[in-house]
XYZ file of C-alpha atoms in Angstrom:
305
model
C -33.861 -76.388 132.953
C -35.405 -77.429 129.904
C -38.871 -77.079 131.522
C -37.994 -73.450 132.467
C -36.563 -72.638 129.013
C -40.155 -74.484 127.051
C -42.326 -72.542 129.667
C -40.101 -69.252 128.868
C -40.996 -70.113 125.033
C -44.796 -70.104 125.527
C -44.942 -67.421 127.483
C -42.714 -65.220 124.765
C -45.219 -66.817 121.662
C -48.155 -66.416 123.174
C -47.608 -62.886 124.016
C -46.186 -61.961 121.224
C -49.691 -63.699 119.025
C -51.420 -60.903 121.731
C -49.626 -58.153 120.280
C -50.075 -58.905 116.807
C -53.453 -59.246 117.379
C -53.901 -55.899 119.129
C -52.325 -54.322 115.809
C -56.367 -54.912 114.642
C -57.634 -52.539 117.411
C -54.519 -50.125 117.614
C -55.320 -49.595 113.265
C -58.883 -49.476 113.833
C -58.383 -46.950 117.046
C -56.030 -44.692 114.720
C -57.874 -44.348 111.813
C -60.656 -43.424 113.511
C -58.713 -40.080 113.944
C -56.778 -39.767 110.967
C -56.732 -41.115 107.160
C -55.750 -44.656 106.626
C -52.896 -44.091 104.507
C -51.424 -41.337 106.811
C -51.603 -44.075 109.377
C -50.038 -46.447 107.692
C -46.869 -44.039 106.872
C -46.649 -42.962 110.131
C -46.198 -46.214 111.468
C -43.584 -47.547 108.862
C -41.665 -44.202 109.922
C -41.414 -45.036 113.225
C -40.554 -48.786 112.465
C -38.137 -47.527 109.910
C -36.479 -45.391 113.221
C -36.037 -48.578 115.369
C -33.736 -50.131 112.900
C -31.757 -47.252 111.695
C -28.667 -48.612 114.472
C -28.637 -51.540 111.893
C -27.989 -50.179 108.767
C -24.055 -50.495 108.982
C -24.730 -54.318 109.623
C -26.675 -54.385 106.471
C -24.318 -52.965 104.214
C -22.321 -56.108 104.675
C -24.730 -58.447 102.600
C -23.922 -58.596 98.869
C -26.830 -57.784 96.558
C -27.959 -59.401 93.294
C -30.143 -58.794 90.895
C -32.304 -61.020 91.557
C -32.063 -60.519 95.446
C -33.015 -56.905 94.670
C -35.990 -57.753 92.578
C -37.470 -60.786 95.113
C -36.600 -58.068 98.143
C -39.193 -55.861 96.530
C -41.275 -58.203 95.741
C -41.664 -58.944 99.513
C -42.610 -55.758 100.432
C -45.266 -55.129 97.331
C -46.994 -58.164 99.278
C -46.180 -56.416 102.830
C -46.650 -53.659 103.890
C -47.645 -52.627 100.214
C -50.336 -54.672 99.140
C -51.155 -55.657 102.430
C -51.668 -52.838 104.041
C -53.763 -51.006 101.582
C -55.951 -53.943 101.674
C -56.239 -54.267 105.506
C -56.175 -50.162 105.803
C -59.604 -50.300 103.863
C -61.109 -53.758 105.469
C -61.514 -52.542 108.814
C -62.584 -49.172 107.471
C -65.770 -51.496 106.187
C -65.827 -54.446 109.334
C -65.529 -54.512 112.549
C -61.828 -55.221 114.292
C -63.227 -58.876 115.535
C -64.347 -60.372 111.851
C -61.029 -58.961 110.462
C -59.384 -60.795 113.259
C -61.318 -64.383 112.668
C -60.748 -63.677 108.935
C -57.161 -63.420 109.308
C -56.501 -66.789 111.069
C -56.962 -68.117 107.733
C -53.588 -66.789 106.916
C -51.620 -70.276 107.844
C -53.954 -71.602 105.175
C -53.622 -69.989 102.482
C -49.810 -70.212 103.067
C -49.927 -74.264 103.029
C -52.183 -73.656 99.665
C -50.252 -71.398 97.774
C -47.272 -73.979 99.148
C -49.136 -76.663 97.616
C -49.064 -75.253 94.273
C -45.684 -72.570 93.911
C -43.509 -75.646 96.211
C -45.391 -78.815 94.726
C -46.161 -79.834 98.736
C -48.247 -82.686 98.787
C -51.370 -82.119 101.019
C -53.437 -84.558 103.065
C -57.198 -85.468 102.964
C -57.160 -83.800 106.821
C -55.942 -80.667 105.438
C -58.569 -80.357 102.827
C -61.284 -81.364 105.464
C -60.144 -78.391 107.783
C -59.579 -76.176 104.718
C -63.233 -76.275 103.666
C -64.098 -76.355 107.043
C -62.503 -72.993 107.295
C -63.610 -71.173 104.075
C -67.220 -72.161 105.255
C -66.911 -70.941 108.560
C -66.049 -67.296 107.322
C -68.375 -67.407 104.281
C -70.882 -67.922 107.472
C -69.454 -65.382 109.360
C -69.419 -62.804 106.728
C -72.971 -63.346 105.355
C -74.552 -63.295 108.849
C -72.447 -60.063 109.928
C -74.945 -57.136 110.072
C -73.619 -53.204 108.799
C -73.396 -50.561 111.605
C -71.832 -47.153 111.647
C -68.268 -48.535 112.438
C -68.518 -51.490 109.724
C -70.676 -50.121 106.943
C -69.976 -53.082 104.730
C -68.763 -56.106 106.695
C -68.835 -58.762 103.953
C -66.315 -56.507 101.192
C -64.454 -55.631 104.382
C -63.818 -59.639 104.691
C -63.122 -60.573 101.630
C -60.829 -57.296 101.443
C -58.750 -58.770 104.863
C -59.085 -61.923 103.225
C -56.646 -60.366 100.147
C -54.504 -59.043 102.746
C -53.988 -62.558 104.060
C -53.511 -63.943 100.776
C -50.728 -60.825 100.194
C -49.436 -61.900 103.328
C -48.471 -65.622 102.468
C -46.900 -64.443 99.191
C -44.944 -62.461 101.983
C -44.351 -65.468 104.109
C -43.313 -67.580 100.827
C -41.163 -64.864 99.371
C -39.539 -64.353 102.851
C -38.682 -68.290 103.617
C -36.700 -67.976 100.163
C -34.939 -64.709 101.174
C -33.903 -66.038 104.685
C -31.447 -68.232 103.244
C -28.942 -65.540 102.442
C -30.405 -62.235 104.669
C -31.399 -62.259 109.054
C -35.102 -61.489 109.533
C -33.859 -58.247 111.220
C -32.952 -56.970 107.261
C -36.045 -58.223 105.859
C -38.518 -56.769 108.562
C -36.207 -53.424 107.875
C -36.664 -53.747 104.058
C -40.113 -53.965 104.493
C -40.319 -50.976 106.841
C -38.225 -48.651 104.607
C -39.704 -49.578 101.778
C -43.424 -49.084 102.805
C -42.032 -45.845 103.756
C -41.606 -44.504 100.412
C -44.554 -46.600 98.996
C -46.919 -44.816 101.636
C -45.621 -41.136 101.467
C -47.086 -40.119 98.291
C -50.495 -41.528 99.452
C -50.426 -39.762 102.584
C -49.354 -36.669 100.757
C -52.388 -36.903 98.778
C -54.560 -37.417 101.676
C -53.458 -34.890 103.974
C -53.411 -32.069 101.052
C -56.693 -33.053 100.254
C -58.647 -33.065 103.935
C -58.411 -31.573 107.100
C -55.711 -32.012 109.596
C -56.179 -32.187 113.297
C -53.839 -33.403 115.864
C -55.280 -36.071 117.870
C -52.949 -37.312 120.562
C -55.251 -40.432 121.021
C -54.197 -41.279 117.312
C -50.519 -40.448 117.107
C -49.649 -42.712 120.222
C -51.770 -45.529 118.586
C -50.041 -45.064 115.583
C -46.942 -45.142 117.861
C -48.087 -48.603 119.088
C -48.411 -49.537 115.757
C -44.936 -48.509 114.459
C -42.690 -49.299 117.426
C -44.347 -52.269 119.915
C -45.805 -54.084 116.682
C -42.662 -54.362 115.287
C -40.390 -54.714 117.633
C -42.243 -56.397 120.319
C -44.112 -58.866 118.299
C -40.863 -59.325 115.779
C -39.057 -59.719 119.123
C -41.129 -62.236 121.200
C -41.541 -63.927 118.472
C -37.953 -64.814 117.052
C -36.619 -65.513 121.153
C -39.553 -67.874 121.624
C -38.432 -69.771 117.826
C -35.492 -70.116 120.169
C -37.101 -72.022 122.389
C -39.756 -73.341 120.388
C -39.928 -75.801 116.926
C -41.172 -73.638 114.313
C -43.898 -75.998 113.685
C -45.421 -76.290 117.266
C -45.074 -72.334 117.034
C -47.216 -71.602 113.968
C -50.030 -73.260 115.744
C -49.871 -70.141 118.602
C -51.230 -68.198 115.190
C -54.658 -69.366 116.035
C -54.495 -67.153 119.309
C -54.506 -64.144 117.403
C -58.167 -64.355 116.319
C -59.661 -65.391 119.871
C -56.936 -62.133 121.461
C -58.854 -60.190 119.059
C -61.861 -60.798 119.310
C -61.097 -59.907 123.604
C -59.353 -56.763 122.978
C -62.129 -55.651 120.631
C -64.856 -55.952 123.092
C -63.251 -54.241 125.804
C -61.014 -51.652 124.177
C -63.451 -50.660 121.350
C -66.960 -52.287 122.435
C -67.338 -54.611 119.521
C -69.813 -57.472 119.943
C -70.477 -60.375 118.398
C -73.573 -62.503 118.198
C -74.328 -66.122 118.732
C -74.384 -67.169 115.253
C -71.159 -65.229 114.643
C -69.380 -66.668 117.825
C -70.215 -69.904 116.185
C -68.856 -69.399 113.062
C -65.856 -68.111 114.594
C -65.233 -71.222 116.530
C -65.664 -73.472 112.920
C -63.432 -71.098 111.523
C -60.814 -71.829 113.978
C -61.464 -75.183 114.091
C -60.967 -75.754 110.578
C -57.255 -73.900 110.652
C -56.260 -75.635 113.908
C -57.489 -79.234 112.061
C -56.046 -78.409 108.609
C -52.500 -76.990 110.483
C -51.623 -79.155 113.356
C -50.450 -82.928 112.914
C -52.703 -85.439 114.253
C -53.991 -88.955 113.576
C -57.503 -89.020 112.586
C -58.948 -92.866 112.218
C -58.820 -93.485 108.203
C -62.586 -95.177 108.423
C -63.727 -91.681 109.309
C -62.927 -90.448 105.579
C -63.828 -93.980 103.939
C -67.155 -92.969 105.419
C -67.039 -89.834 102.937
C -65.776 -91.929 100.305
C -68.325 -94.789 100.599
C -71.406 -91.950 99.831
């Protein structure tokens, strides 16, 4: 049984890591046909939708000031922040850079832990932290512009602030947990970006041309309902299943999904040099995340020069 229920886990995490990371060709494949921001506030819509049957649960929670305040504080980090930053990244990259880029996510989470928890950190985290910024520094200086990432490196370093917006989420969230489900929280942050995004659409649809594309609106779709609620879903079941620990390591699947999905779905390619970088990008988050011994006279070697 407890085979069946650990296998059941895996397959729910890992599945759930390949729908998150489709969310990088399903934005890409939607703004292709409409503006970014009317994307984006389609898709919160819809998300807002699926948990409108929860509402009377959430009226049963007891709201403080300070609850209030740290509530939208989590969503100015995401969707907010997040999503304008992501929205214009992969306006400027391609889907498979903003997909290695964002497995530094886990990362800058234990960083920012580091220095808003006081964590202590270990000299194997710093090695696979450096590891990692060098390995997309690499990737982002050898990626070359085309017509469908006209900027590549500001496109990184703009997914790279949406990463860093997301572990302020991730922080924020960990603290909110204690006294609200993650069903409230991923609502919040759906009704919220909601309002946040409906002026900006507004804007952008007043201000160019409107076509229906039905390619778009059931990408956008994706993006709102099977996003959310699949990846939300899969996720929490397998945590179930799963210690939270072993499951943030799954996270690293998202960038190597990606980087599939992107080369059949939208015909992105990568070259040699950026394959490579890819893999010492993921290397360096897998070293720097998971818990392993690695012999001590390896760093006195770095210490002796």
């Amino acid at each position: 049984m407890g085979n069946k229920i650990s296998i059941l886990g895996i397959l729910s995490l890992t599945f759930a890591m390949f729908i998150w990371a489709s969310s990088f060709i399903a934005l890409k494949a939607a703004m292709n046909e409409y503006g970014a921001h009317t994307v984006i506030f389609v898709r919160m819509v819809f998300a807002s939708m699926c948990f409108l049957i929860f509402i009377k649960s959430f009226l049963k929670y007891d709201f403080t000031k300070k609850d209030i305040l740290l509530i939208l504080l989590l969503a100015l980090f995401e969707p907010c922040l997040y999503f304008l930053f992501e929205s214009k990244a992969l306006q400027l990259t391609t889907a498979s850079q903003a997909g290695m880029i964002a497995s530094l996510m886990p990362l800058i989470t234990s960083v920012a832990a580091v220095f808003i928890l006081k964590e202590l950190i270990s000299k194997q985290f710093i090695f696979g932290s450096i590891l990692a910024v060098f390995g997309a520094i690499w990737l982002s200086l050898e990626a070359t512009s085309s017509i469908t990432a006209p900027n590549p490196m500001l496109g990184n370093f703009l997914e790279f602030l949406a990463m860093t917006c997301a572990a302020g989420y991730t922080i924020v969230a960990k603290h909110l947990t204690y006294k609200f489900s993650a069903i409230f929280l991923t609502a919040a942050h759906a009704f919220i970006g909601t309002i946040f995004f409906l002026p900006l659409a507004f804007y952008e649809l007043t201000t160019t041309p409107f076509v229906f594309k039905l390619e778009g609106f059931l990408w956008t779709a994706y993006l709102g309902v099977i996003v959310t609620l699949g990846g939300y879903g899969l996720y929490n079941y397998s945590l179930t299943k799963i210690n939270a620990s072993k499951a943030s390591i799954f996270m690293n699947l998202i960038p190597v999904f990606t980087l599939v999905l992107a080369y059949f779905i939208l015909n992105e390619r990568l070259s040699y040099i950026e394959i490579t970088a890819s893999i010492v990008v993921l290397f360096g988050v897998f070293i720097s995340q998971i818990k392993i011994v690695i012999p001590k006279t390896i760093f006195n070697l770095f210490n002796k020069q």
